[in-house]
Amino acid sequence: LTLTLCFSVGQCGNQVGCRFWDLALREHAHVNKKGVYDEALSSFFRNVDSSGVKDVKQMYKINVLTYLNLQAVLVDMEEGVVNEILQGPLREVFDSTQLLTDVSGSGNNWAVGHMTYSSVYRDQIVDKLRKAAEHCDCLQCFFLIHSMGGGTGSGLGTRVLSLLEEEFPEVCRIVTSIYPSSEDDVVTSPYNSVLAMRELTEHADCVLPVENQSLVDIVNKIKHMSHSGKPGSMIKRDSTIISGQGGLSGAEKPFDAMNNIVANLLLNITSSARFEGSLNMDLNEIAMNLVPFPRLHYLVPSLTPLYTLSDVSVPTRRLDQMFSDAFSKDHQLIRADPKHSLYLACALMVRGHVQVSDLRRNIERLRLSLPFVSWNQEGWKTGLCSVPPVGHSHSLLALANNTCVKPTFMELRERFTKLYRKKAHLHHYLHVDGMEQSHFSEAISSLSSLIEEYQNLDASKGKLTPDAPRLSIAR
Amino acid sequence: MSVVTVQLGQCGNQVGQELFDVVCSDAQEGQRKTYSTVSCERFFHQTRHGDPVARAVLIDMEPKVINQSRTKAAKSGRWKYGDNSYFSQKQGSGNNWANGYCVHGPRHREVVEELVRREVERCDRLAGLMAMMSVAGGTGSGVGTYVTQCLRDVYPKSFILNHLTWPFGTGEVIVQNYNSVLTLAHLYQLSDAILVHENDTVHRICSQLLAIKHISFSDVNRVIAHQLGSVLQPVLTADSHGVYSRNPLGELVSALACHPEYKLLSVCTIPQMPSSSIAYSTFSWPGLLKHLRQMLISNSKMEEGIDWQVRVPTGSERTRGLTGSCFNTSLANLLILRGKDVYSADTGGFADPALYTSWLSSEEAFTQWKSQVPFNKYEKSATLVSNSQALLRPLDNMVGKAWNMFASRAYIHQYTKFGISEEDFLESFTSLEQVISSYSQLC
Ligand SMILES: Nc1nc2c(ncn2[C@@H]2O[C@H](COP(=O)(O)OP(=O)(O)OP(=O)(O)O)[C@@H](O)[C@H]2O)c(=O)[nH]1
Ligand SMILES: Nc1nc2c(ncn2[C@@H]2O[C@H](COP(=O)(O)OP(=O)(O)OP(=O)(O)O)[C@@H](O)[C@H]2O)c(=O)[nH]1
Ligand SMILES: [Mg+2]
Ligand SMILES: [Mg+2]
């Protein structure tokens, strides 16, 4: 069994993770037996089990997430969120060996998560990691889900990342990081984010950055459109994009709609690991094709369709629109404009009834208007998974290695500098055992040099780069 | 004599499956006992019940494709793959040549050699080995190169032919040009001849000649299999004295790959049309051969859109170096005619010394094989295997793009991680530049 092992760390990480499990279970139930996803969880379990076991209790033994080729470890330094998950329908899915909690949280302090808790829990984390890895003879990929702004996800989460690297250096590490918006209620979020960035730059194979502000914008636009009720712009009620309805969740909580979008990102990226397709894209092919330089591994995700959803079989024009949308500003999960920045490489992961010829046609059509770096003019990687997401006929996830991440990073640096200049809140960090001022200065210079690397590439944009002079052969 | 085929990676396993299918159904067609016996002995051994089993070893680093190919073969009802002649792992090479060549290849060397050895021992006499793969991914290219190297060591005297599928210009694997460069440079040292199909070309044949709307890989592979089959099925050669020649790979190599600098072979076949039209079409040998010759000299792989302006340079133009950029100079050509009235066909146009380099006589440079048995439902069909400048442009493009990327050192860390250094890249670039230069100076 090949497996993907998923770590969700901190409040945000677990709330997003929880939406992801929910959708993934729903999707598999839907694929197995059309229609059962609207029913209660118990019936879902019976449906998943092909042997027709009626007793839900007995079903627990068959680890449903293993069945999905996914395994999870949930880590939080407070109990609230994980307990809530355990009181909800997902409790059936996890057992105590997959959980790790403490009571007091990291108080929005990266150092507490990264230093204090990691020294307390290191052995337990490694233990859980090894146990989970034993379940499969081939560990394909690690996923880490966390926020950048708090203390646990950001601090302990990035420590988990380096533990993964120490224990299984050859297994690919893909991180989904939620970046704070500028009005974030966590005052220390710029510190936490910059300190975490350095870890991500050094230890991740790929990072999928997601900005909360973008999620808010997308949710608002979808809500607006569904209320305006214009024909043709109707959002289907069972759309999995922002709504958990019909799934496992109860009442909607504040972040739910936003987290659903991130969950969809994870759903699509793991789709070809979970289902068959005519052009399979292994998870380890993502880094191989999209990361030309080790540090420049930030891949901007965009999802389509977001705003116009319809289940009927799609005319070519509308299918082509899906491809165009993937490059527009309002479909990006960070606030960025890839079309007017420079592409280093781009992957299109398509689900549903889409043919290879559709892919080729759209790439030919779009590539002319998209600036690609001179040495990678044909930098496209494609994957086709035949199973579409629930309630859609097709979907597209684009991952762009694009210099458009730079403004996000620069803004973060600015916010950091504003605090750091005044040494605001610094003592909370420096009190922590193992934390030194040098962590701050090294983190900020790591970020600055990252920005500079993107800057240099950006500067090459539009300039006519002559082909490199070829080796000449003496005869 | 028999050929043992080694199918590697997704592409190798899919193309190989189509090849055996074409060869088997062609051999079983109609009443031609000797042809069919020779073909079967060449590509299949038999179970106790007389069912043909492909002389093939299937290798991939992930299980899905091999499962699919074996199932498809079994479903055909005509032939199957051996029950124990495959090897797969859990996870592919991730489009990384270095991962295939440095990690997976060495790790599974013994198993693979053992599988091949078993197949070889089943042959009364081994005519040679054929390795089939793409150059763009990680397994076919990387593991394929490594396995070819092992075969060279274990069977130093056998003929080894590599059949390579070259990638589409855009769209599937971003590092495809690196993988291609590393594969080609290594195989050039190991292989006796390298037979190439370009996906872009074959795709065009599917859409323009076969009029297929939604082209699948399976459609593409059937075209490749048809062309390959028409090269490898039994034929009479000049010195086979009226019986089917026994050594297809050896004779192919001696006809075409006479110089270690020149090993790249391209193929084109005429006619190719939708199967529904075959029954309603008639062809004459002079017409077919006139088209085929123009396809050769103007370097078009398809009868459609042939450039009739290109002509063979006169002696004086040639001595003044005025061969014109469009003229495709050949080192050697092998013409294979199959079907009705083959002995009436006049092939003199291919023996014209003006087609060839000055340093080989046209007797040495031109070979023809014939068989009166029609191939794969075509009443008449002609295939040309050519060692010429035909692959120069695509090769040059491939190396050029890879070199541009290399100049920025993009993606190199993905390779050094598995033990392929910048120097290794440079060596590969150098040896391919050498090949390019050799082919461009053909005249
Ligand atoms: N999108 C999204 N963002 C969240 C969610 N929960 C928290 N955040 C954001 O995450 C940051 C705060 O990090 P948390 O994940 O709450 O913190 P933590 O990792 O639990 O760390 P501590 O609470 O300090 O122990 C802020 O930027 C929040 O806006 C969520 O469910 N969804
Ligand atoms: N003609 C043809 N080309 C194929 C086929 N399958 C894949 N390709 C081509 O092969 C290249 C990709 O290599 P694959 O053979 O899929 O890769 P692999 O050898 O399995 O290696 P990894 O998957 O990276 O481990 C691309 O250029 C594809 O166009 C096929 O069935 N027919
Ligand atoms: Mg918390
Ligand atoms: Mg493969």
Coordinates of C-alpha atoms in Angstrom, one line a residue, chain B residues 45-194:
Chain B
H45 CA 7.3 -19.2 -27.3
Q46 CA 4.5 -21.6 -26.7
T47 CA 2.7 -23.0 -23.7
R48 CA 2.1 -26.7 -23.5
H49 CA -1.3 -26.1 -25.1
G50 CA 0.3 -24.2 -28.0
D51 CA -0.7 -20.7 -26.9
P52 CA 1.8 -18.0 -27.9
V53 CA 3.5 -16.3 -25.0
A54 CA 5.5 -13.1 -25.8
R55 CA 9.3 -13.3 -25.4
A56 CA 9.2 -10.2 -23.3
V57 CA 10.2 -8.9 -19.9
L58 CA 8.0 -6.2 -18.5
I59 CA 9.6 -3.7 -16.1
D60 CA 8.2 -0.6 -14.4
M61 CA 8.6 1.0 -11.0
E62 CA 4.9 1.2 -10.5
P63 CA 2.3 -1.6 -10.9
K64 CA -0.6 0.0 -12.8
V65 CA 0.7 0.0 -16.4
I66 CA 2.1 -3.5 -16.3
N67 CA -1.2 -4.8 -14.9
Q68 CA -3.0 -3.1 -17.7
S69 CA -0.8 -4.3 -20.5
R70 CA -0.9 -7.9 -19.2
T71 CA -4.6 -7.8 -18.9
K72 CA -5.0 -6.3 -22.4
A73 CA -2.8 -9.1 -23.9
A74 CA -4.7 -11.8 -22.1
K75 CA -8.0 -10.3 -23.3
S76 CA -6.9 -10.5 -26.9
G77 CA -7.3 -14.2 -26.7
R78 CA -4.5 -14.6 -29.2
W79 CA -1.5 -14.3 -27.1
K80 CA -0.3 -13.4 -23.6
Y81 CA 2.6 -12.4 -21.5
G82 CA 4.5 -14.9 -19.4
D83 CA 3.0 -15.3 -15.9
N84 CA 6.3 -14.6 -14.2
S85 CA 8.1 -12.4 -16.7
Y86 CA 7.4 -9.0 -15.2
F87 CA 8.8 -6.9 -12.4
S88 CA 7.1 -3.8 -10.8
Q89 CA 7.5 -1.7 -7.7
K90 CA 5.2 0.5 -5.8
Q91 CA 6.2 4.0 -7.0
G92 CA 7.5 5.3 -10.3
S93 CA 10.8 7.2 -10.7
G94 CA 9.1 10.5 -10.6
N95 CA 10.2 11.7 -14.0
N96 CA 13.8 11.7 -12.8
W97 CA 16.4 9.9 -14.9
A98 CA 18.9 10.0 -12.1
N99 CA 16.4 8.2 -9.8
G100 CA 15.9 5.5 -12.4
Y101 CA 19.6 5.1 -13.4
C102 CA 21.3 5.5 -10.0
V103 CA 18.7 4.2 -7.6
H104 CA 16.1 1.9 -9.1
G105 CA 18.3 0.3 -11.8
P106 CA 21.1 -0.9 -9.5
R107 CA 18.7 -1.9 -6.7
H108 CA 16.8 -4.3 -9.0
R109 CA 19.6 -5.4 -11.2
E110 CA 19.7 -9.0 -10.2
V111 CA 15.9 -9.6 -10.6
V112 CA 15.9 -8.0 -14.0
E113 CA 18.9 -9.9 -15.2
E114 CA 17.4 -13.1 -14.0
L115 CA 14.1 -12.4 -15.8
V116 CA 15.9 -11.7 -19.1
R117 CA 18.2 -14.7 -18.6
R118 CA 15.1 -17.0 -18.3
E119 CA 13.7 -15.5 -21.5
V120 CA 17.0 -15.9 -23.3
E121 CA 17.3 -19.5 -22.2
R122 CA 13.9 -20.3 -23.7
C123 CA 15.2 -19.3 -27.2
D124 CA 16.8 -22.0 -29.3
R125 CA 19.0 -19.3 -30.7
L126 CA 19.0 -15.7 -29.6
A127 CA 18.9 -13.2 -32.5
G128 CA 19.3 -10.2 -30.1
L129 CA 17.6 -8.0 -27.6
M130 CA 15.3 -5.1 -28.0
A131 CA 14.7 -2.6 -25.3
M132 CA 11.6 -0.4 -25.6
M133 CA 11.1 2.9 -23.7
S134 CA 10.4 6.6 -23.8
V135 CA 13.2 9.0 -23.1
A136 CA 11.2 11.6 -21.2
G137 CA 10.1 10.0 -18.0
G138 CA 12.2 8.5 -15.2
T139 CA 11.8 4.8 -15.4
G140 CA 12.0 4.0 -19.2
S141 CA 14.8 6.5 -19.6
G142 CA 16.8 6.0 -16.4
V143 CA 16.1 2.3 -15.6
G144 CA 16.1 1.6 -19.3
T145 CA 19.6 3.0 -19.8
Y146 CA 20.8 1.1 -16.8
V147 CA 19.3 -2.2 -17.9
T148 CA 20.7 -1.7 -21.4
Q149 CA 24.1 -1.3 -19.8
C150 CA 23.6 -4.6 -17.9
L151 CA 22.5 -6.4 -21.0
R152 CA 25.6 -5.2 -22.8
D153 CA 27.7 -6.6 -20.0
V154 CA 25.9 -10.0 -19.9
Y155 CA 25.5 -10.4 -23.6
P156 CA 28.5 -8.7 -25.1
K157 CA 28.1 -10.4 -28.4
S158 CA 24.4 -10.1 -28.9
F159 CA 22.8 -7.4 -31.0
I160 CA 21.0 -4.8 -28.8
L161 CA 18.4 -2.5 -30.5
N162 CA 16.8 0.3 -28.5
H163 CA 13.4 1.5 -29.6
L164 CA 12.9 5.0 -28.2
T165 CA 9.8 7.2 -28.1
W166 CA 10.7 10.8 -28.2
P167 CA 8.4 13.2 -26.3
F168 CA 5.9 15.8 -27.6
G169 CA 7.4 19.2 -27.8
T170 CA 5.3 20.5 -24.9
G171 CA 3.1 19.5 -22.2
E172 CA 3.9 16.4 -20.1
V173 CA 7.2 16.4 -18.4
I174 CA 9.1 19.6 -17.8
V175 CA 12.5 18.0 -17.5
Q176 CA 12.0 15.8 -20.6
N177 CA 15.0 17.3 -22.5
Y178 CA 17.4 16.6 -19.6
N179 CA 16.2 13.0 -19.4
S180 CA 16.4 12.6 -23.2
V181 CA 20.0 14.0 -23.3
L182 CA 21.2 11.7 -20.5
T183 CA 19.5 8.7 -22.1
L184 CA 20.7 9.2 -25.6
A185 CA 24.2 10.0 -24.7
H186 CA 24.5 6.8 -22.6
L187 CA 22.7 4.6 -25.1
Y188 CA 25.0 5.8 -27.9
Q189 CA 27.8 4.0 -26.2
L190 CA 25.9 0.8 -25.5
S191 CA 23.4 0.1 -28.2
D192 CA 24.0 -1.3 -31.7
A193 CA 21.2 0.9 -33.2
I194 CA 18.7 3.3 -31.9

